[in-house]
Short mmCIF file of C-alpha atoms in Angstrom, two decimals:
data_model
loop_
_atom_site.label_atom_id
_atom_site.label_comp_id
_atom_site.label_asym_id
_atom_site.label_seq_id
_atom_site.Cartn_x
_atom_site.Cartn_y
_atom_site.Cartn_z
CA UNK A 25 68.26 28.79 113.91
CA UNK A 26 70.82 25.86 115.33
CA UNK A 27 68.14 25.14 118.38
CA UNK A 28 65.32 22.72 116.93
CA UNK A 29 61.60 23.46 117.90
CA UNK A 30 62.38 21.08 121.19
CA UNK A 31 65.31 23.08 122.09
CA UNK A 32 67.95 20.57 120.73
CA UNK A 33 70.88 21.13 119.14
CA UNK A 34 70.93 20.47 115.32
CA UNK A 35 74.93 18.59 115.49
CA UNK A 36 73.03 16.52 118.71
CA UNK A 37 69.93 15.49 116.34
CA UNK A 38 72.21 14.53 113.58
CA UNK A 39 74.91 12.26 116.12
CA UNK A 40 71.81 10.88 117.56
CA UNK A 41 70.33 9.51 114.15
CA UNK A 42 73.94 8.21 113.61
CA UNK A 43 74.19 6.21 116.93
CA UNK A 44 70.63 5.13 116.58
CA UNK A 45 72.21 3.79 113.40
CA UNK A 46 74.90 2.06 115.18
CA UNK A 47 73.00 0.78 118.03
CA UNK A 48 70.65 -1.06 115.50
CA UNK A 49 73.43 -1.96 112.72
CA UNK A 50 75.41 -3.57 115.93
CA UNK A 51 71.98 -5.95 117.27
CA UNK A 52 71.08 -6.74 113.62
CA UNK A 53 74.72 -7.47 113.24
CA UNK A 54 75.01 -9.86 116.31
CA UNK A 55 71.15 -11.12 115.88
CA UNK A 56 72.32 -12.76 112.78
CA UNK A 57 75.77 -14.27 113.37
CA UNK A 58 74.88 -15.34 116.95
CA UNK A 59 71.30 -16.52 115.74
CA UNK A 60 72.87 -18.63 113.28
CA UNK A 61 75.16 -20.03 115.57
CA UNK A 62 72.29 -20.65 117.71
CA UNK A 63 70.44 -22.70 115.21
CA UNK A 64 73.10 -24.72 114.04
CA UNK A 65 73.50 -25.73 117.30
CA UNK A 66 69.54 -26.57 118.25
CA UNK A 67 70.18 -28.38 115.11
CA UNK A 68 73.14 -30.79 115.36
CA UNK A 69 74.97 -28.92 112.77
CA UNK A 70 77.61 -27.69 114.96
CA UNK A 71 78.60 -29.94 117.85
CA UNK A 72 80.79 -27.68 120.01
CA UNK A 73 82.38 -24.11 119.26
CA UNK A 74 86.27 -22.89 120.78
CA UNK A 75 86.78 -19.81 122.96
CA UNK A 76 89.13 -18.79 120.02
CA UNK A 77 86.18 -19.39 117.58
CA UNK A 78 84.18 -16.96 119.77
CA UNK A 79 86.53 -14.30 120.04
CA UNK A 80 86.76 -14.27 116.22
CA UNK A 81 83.15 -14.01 115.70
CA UNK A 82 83.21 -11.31 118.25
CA UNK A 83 86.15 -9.64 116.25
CA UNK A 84 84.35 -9.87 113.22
CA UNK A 85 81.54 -8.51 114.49
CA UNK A 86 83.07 -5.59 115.79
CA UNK A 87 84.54 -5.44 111.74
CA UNK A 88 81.57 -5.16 110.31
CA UNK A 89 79.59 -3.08 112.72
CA UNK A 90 82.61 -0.23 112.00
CA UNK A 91 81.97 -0.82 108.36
CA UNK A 92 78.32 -0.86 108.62
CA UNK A 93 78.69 2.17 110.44
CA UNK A 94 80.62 3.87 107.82
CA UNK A 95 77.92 3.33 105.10
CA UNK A 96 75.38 4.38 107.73
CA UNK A 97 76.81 7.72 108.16
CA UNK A 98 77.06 8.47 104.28
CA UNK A 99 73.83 7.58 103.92
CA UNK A 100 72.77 10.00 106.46
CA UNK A 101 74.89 12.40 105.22
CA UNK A 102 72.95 11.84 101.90
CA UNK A 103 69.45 11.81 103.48
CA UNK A 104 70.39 15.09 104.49
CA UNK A 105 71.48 16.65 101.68
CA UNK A 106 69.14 15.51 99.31
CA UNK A 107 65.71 15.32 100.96
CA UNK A 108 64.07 12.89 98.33
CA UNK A 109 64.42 9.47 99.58
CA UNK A 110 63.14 7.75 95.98
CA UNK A 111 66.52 9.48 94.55
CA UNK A 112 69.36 8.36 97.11
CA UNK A 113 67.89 4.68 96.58
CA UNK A 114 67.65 5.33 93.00
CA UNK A 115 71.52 6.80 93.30
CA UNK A 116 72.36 3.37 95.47
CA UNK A 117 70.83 0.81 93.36
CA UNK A 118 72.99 2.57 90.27
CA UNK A 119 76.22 2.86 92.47
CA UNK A 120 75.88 -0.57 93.29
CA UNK A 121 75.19 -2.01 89.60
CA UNK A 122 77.80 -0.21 87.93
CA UNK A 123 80.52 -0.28 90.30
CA UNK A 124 80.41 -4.18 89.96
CA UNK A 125 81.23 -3.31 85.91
CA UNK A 126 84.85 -1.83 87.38
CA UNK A 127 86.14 -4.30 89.71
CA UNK A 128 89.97 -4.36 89.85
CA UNK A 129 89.94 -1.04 86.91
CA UNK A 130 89.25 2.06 89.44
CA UNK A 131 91.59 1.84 92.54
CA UNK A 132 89.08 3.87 94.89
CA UNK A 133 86.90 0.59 95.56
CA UNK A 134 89.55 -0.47 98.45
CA UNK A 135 88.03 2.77 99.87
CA UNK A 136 84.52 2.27 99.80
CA UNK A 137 82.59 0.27 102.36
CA UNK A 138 80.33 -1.82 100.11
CA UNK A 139 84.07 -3.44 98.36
CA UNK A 140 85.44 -3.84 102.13
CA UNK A 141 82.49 -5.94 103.18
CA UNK A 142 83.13 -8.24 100.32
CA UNK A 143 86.25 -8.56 101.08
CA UNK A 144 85.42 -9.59 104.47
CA UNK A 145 83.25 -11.82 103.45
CA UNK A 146 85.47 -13.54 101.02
CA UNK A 147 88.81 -13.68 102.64
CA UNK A 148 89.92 -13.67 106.00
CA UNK A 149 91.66 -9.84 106.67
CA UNK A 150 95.10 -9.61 107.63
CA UNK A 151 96.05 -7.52 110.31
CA UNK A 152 97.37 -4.97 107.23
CA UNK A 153 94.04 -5.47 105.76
CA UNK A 154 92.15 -4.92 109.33
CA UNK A 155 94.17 -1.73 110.02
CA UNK A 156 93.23 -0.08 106.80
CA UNK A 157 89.62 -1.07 106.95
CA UNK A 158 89.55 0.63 110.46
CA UNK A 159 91.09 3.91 109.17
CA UNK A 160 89.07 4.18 106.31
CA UNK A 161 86.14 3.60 107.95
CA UNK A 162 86.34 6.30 110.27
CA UNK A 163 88.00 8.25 108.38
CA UNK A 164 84.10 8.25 106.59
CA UNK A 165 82.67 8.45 109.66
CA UNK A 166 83.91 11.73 110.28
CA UNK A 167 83.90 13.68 107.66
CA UNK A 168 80.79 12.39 106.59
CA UNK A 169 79.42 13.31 109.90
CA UNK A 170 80.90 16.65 109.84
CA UNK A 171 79.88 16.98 106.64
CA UNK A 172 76.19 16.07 107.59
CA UNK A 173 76.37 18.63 110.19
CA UNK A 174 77.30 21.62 108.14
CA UNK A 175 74.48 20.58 106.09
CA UNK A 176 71.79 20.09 108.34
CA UNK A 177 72.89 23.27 110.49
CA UNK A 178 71.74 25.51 107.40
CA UNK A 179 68.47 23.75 106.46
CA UNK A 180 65.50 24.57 107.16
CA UNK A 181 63.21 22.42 108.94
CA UNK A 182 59.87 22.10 107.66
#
């Protein structure tokens, strides 16, 4: 029951849909910081760029690719356990709306991804701020991939 028709290993199949995940998070990721970078420079908007500028985008990159990562692997772990795709968008799009409605109220948004990318985004991090973003997000990472595992070991496949 754990070997898939191929002979794979159901935990291998489900780390392998999370790295694709990665993998493509990270080259979207870099595609569209670097790219703009790029432009602006084929442009004239930016006339030269530091090394120190460079190792913060790369830093920042790295950020957001662990964050990304983390909201990859819940939402794998929710593809998994519920098997209608219209419903885990439907669940996202209402996560998303009404969270917004409790900013600041509910102390559990420093813990979710979606809040940490926004804060990203709108502040530099501290090294404090960096730390906990790291723990948290994989923290996520793994127990939403073990998690995913248990589920997907005791599925059927159809």
């Amino acid at each position: 029951k754990n070997i898939l028709s191929y002979g794979h290993k159901r935990e291998q199949v489900y780390i392998s849909k999370i790295i694709i995940m990665l993998v493509v998070t990270f080259i979207l990721t870099f595609l569209l910081l670097f790219g703009t970078v790029i432009v602006a420079f084929i442009t004239g908007a930016i006339k030269k760029i530091s090394y120190g500028e460079i190792l913060e985008a790369i830093n920042f990159i790295l950020l957001i690719c662990i964050v990304f990562t983390a909201i990859a692997s819940i939402y794998t772990f929710l593809c998994t356990l519920i098997k209608s795709k219209s419903l885990i968008v439907a669940i996202g799009i209402i996560y998303i709306n009404v969270s917004y409605i409790f900013i600041g109220r509910i102390p559990y948004q420093k813990y979710t991804p979606t809040f940490m990318l926004m804060d990203i985004g709108v502040v530099p991090p501290s090294i404090q701020n960096i730390q906990h973003i790291i723990m948290t997000c994989i923290i996520l990472i793994i127990v939403t991939s073990l998690l995913g595992i248990s589920v997907f070991k005791k599925q059927d496949i159809k």
